[in-house]
JSON list of C-alpha atoms in Angstrom, two decimals:
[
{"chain": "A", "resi": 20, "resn": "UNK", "atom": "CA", "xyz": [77.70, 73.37, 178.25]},
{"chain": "A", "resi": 21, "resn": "UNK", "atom": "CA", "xyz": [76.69, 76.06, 180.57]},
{"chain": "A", "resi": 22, "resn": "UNK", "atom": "CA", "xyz": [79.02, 79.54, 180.26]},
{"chain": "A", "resi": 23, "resn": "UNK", "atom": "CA", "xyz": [79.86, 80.57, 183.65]},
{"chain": "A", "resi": 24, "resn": "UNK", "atom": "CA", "xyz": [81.77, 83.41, 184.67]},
{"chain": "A", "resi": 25, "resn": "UNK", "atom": "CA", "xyz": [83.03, 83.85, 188.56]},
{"chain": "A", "resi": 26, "resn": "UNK", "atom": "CA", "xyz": [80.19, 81.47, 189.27]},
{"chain": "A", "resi": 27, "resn": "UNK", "atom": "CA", "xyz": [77.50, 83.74, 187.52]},
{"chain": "A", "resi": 28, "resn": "UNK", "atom": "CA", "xyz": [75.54, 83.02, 183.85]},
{"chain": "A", "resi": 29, "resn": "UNK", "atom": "CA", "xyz": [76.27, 84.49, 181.20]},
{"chain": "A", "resi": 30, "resn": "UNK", "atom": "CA", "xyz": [73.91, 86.81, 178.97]},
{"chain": "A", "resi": 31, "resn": "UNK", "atom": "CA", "xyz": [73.50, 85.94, 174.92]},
{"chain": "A", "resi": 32, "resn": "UNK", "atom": "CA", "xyz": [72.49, 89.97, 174.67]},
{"chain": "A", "resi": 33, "resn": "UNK", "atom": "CA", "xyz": [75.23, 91.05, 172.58]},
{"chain": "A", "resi": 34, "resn": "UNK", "atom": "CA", "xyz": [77.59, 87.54, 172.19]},
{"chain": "A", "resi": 35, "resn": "UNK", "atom": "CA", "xyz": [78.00, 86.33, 168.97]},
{"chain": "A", "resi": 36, "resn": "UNK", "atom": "CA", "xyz": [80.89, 83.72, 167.21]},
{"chain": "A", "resi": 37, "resn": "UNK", "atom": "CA", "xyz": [83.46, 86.21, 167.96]},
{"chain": "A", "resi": 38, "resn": "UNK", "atom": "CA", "xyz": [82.89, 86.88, 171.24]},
{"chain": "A", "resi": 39, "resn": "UNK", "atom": "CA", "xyz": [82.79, 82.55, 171.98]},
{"chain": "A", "resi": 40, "resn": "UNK", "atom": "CA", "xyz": [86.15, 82.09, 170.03]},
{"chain": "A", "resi": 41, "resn": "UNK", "atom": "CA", "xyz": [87.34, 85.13, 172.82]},
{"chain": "A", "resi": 42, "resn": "UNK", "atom": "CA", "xyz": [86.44, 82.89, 175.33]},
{"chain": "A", "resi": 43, "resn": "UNK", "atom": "CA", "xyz": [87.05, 79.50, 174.32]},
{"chain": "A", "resi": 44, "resn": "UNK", "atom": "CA", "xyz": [90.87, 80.62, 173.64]},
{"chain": "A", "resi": 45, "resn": "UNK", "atom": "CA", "xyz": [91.12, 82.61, 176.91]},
{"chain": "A", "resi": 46, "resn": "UNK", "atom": "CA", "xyz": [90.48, 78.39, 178.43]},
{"chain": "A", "resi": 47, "resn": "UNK", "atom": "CA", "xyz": [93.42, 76.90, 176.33]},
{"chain": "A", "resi": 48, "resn": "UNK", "atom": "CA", "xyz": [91.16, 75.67, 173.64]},
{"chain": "A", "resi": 49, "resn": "UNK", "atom": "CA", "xyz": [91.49, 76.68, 169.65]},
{"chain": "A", "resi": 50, "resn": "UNK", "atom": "CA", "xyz": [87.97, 78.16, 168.69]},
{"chain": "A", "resi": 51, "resn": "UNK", "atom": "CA", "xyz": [84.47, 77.75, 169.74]},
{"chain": "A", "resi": 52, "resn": "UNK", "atom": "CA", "xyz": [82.55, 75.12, 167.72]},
{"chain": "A", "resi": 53, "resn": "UNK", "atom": "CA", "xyz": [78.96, 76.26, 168.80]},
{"chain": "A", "resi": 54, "resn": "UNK", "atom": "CA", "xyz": [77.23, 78.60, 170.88]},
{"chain": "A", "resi": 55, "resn": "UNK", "atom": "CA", "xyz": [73.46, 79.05, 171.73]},
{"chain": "A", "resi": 56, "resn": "UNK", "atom": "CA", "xyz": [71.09, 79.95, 174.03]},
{"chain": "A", "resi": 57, "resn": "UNK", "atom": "CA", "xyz": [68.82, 78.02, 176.61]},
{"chain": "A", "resi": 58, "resn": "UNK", "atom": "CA", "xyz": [65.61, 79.45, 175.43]},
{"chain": "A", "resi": 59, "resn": "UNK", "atom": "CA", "xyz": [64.98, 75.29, 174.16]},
{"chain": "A", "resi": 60, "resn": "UNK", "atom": "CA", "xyz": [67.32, 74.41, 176.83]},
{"chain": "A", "resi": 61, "resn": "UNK", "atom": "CA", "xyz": [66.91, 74.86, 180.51]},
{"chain": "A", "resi": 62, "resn": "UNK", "atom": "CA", "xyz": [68.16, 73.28, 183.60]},
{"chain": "A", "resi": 63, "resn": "UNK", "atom": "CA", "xyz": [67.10, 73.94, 186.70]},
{"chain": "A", "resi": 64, "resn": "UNK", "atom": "CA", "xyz": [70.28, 74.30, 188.09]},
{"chain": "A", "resi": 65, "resn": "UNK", "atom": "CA", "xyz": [70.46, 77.71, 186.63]},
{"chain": "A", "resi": 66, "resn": "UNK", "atom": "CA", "xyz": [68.44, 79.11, 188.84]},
{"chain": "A", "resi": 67, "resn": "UNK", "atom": "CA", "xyz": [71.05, 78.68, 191.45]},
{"chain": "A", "resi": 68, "resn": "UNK", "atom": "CA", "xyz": [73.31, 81.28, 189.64]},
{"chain": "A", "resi": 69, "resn": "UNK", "atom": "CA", "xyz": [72.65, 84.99, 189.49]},
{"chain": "A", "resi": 70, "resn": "UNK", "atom": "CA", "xyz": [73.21, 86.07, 186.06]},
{"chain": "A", "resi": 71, "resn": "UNK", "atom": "CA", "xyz": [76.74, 87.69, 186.15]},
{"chain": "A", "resi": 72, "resn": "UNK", "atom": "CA", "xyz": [77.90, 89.19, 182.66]},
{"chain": "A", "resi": 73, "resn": "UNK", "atom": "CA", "xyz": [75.34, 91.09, 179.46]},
{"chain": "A", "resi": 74, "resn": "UNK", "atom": "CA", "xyz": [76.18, 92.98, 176.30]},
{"chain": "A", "resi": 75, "resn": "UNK", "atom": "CA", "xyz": [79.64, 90.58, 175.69]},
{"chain": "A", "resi": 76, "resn": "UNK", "atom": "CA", "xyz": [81.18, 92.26, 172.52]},
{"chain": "A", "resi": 77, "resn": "UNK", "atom": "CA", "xyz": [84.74, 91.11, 171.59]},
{"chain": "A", "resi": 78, "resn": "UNK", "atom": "CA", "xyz": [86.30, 93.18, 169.00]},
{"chain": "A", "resi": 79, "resn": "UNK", "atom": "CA", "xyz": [88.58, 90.23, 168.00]},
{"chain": "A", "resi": 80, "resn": "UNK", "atom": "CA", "xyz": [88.96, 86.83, 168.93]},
{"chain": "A", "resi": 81, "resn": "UNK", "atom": "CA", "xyz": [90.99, 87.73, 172.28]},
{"chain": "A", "resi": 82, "resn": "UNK", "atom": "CA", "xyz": [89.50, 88.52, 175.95]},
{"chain": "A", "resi": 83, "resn": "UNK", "atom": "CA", "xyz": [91.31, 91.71, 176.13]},
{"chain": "A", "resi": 84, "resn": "UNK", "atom": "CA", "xyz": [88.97, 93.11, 173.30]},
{"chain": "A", "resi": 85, "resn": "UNK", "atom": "CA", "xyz": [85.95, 92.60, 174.81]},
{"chain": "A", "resi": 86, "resn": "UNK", "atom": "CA", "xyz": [83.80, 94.69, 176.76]},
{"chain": "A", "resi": 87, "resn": "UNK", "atom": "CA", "xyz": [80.52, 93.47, 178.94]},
{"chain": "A", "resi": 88, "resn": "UNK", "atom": "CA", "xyz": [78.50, 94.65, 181.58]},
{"chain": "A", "resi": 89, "resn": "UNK", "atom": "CA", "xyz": [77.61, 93.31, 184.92]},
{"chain": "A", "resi": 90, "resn": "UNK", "atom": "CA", "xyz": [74.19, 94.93, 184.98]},
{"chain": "A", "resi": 91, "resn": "UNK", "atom": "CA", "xyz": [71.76, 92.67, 183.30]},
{"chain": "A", "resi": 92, "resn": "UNK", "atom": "CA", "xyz": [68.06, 92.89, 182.04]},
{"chain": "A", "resi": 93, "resn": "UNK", "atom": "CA", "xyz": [68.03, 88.92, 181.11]},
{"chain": "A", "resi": 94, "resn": "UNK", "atom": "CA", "xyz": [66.32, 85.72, 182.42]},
{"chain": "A", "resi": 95, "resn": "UNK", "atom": "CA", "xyz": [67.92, 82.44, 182.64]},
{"chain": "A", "resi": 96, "resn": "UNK", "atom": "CA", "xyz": [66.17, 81.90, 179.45]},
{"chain": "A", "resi": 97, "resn": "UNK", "atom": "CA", "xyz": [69.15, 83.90, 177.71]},
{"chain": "A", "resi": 98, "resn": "UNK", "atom": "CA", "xyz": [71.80, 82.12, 179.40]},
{"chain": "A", "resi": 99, "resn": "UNK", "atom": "CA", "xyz": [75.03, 80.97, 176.81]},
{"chain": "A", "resi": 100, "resn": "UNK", "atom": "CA", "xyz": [75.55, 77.43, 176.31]},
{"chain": "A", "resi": 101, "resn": "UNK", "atom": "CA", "xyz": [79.38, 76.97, 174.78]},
{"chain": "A", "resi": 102, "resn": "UNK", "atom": "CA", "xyz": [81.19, 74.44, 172.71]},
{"chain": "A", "resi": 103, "resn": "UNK", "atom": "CA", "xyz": [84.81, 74.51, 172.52]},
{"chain": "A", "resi": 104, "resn": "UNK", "atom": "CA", "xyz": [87.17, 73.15, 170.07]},
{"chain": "A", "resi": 105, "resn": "UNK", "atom": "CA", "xyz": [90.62, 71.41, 171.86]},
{"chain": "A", "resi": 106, "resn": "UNK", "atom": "CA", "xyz": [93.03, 69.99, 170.20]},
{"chain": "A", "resi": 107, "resn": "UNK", "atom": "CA", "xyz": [91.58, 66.04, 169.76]},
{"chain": "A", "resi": 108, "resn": "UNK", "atom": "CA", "xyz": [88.50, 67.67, 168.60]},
{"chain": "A", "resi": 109, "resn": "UNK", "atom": "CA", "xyz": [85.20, 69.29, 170.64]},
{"chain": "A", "resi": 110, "resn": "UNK", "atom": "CA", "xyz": [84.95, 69.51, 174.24]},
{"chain": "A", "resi": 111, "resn": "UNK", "atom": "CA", "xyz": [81.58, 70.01, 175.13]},
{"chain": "A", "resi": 112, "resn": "UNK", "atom": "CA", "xyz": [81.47, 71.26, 178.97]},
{"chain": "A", "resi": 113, "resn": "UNK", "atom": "CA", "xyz": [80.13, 73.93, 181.90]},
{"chain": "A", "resi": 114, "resn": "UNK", "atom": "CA", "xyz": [82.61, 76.25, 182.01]},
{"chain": "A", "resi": 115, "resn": "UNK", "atom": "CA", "xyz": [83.60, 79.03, 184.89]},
{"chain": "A", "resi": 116, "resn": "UNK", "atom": "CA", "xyz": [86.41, 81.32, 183.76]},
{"chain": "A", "resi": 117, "resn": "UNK", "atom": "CA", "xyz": [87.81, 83.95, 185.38]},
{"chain": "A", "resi": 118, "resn": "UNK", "atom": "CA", "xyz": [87.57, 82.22, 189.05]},
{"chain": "A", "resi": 119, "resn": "UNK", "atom": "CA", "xyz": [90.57, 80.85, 189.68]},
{"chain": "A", "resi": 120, "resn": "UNK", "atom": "CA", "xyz": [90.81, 80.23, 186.02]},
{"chain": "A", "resi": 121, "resn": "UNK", "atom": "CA", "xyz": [88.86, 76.95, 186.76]},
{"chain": "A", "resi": 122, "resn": "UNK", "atom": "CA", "xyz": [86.27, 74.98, 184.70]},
{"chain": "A", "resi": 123, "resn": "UNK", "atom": "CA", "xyz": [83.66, 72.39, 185.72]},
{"chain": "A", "resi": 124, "resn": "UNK", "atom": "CA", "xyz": [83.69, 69.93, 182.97]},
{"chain": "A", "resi": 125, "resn": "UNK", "atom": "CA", "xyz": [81.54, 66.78, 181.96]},
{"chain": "A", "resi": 126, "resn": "UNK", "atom": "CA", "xyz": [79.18, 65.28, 184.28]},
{"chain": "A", "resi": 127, "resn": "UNK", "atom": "CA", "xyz": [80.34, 67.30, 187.32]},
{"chain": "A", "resi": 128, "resn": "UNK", "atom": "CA", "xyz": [78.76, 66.67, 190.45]},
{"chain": "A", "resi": 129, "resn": "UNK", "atom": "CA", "xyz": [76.74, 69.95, 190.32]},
{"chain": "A", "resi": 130, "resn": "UNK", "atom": "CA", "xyz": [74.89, 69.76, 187.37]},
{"chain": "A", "resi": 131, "resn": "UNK", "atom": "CA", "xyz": [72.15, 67.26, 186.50]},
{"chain": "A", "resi": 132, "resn": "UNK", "atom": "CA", "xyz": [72.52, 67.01, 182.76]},
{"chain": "A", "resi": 133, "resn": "UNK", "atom": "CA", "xyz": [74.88, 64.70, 180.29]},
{"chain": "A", "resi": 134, "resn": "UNK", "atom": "CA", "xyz": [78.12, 66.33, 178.89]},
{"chain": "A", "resi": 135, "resn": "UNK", "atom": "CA", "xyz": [80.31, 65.09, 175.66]},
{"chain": "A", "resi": 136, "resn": "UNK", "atom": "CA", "xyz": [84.03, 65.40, 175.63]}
]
């Protein structure tokens, strides 16, 4: 689902496999499965976010290795859809890490679109 940090989007300039297994395990979960853009895959919910994090390079598969910017030159166009892999198996969800450490998962109010989990 939609990657959300503090609220904001989040930028594919820079993110790659290693950067989504960062983030996946930095929410409990094992690995990512998949991660993409929304260049085939907009909602217009996203334009109710600013776009919050670019250039996301993780040096390993750990948060702390990462470095990003909060100055962007992206459109919601570029925003990171995630896939994470729990323990039973994928967990396809919006997630918003970093506030509060929460996550808005599967058909949450706010979002207009179908989840799997």
């Amino acid at each position: 689902g939609l990657l959300l940090f503090q609220g904001n989007t989040v930028c594919d300039d820079g993110f790659n496999d290693t950067a989504a297994d960062a983030i996946c395990r930095t929410m409990g979960y094992t690995d990512a499965i998949d991660w993409n853009d929304s260049e085939y895959i907009a909602f217009d919910i996203q334009d109710n976010y600013e776009i919050g994090l670019d250039e996301v390079r993780c040096g390993y598969g750990d948060w702390e290795s990462c470095r990003y910017q909060t100055v962007h030159d992206c459109d919601h166009g570029e925003d990171v859809f995630l896939t994470c892999r729990g323990e039973d198996g994928g967990t396809d969800c919006t997630w918003d890490w970093g506030n509060e450490e929460t996550m808005h998962c599967c058909n949450h109010p706010d979002y207009h679109y179908e989840s799997r989990c």
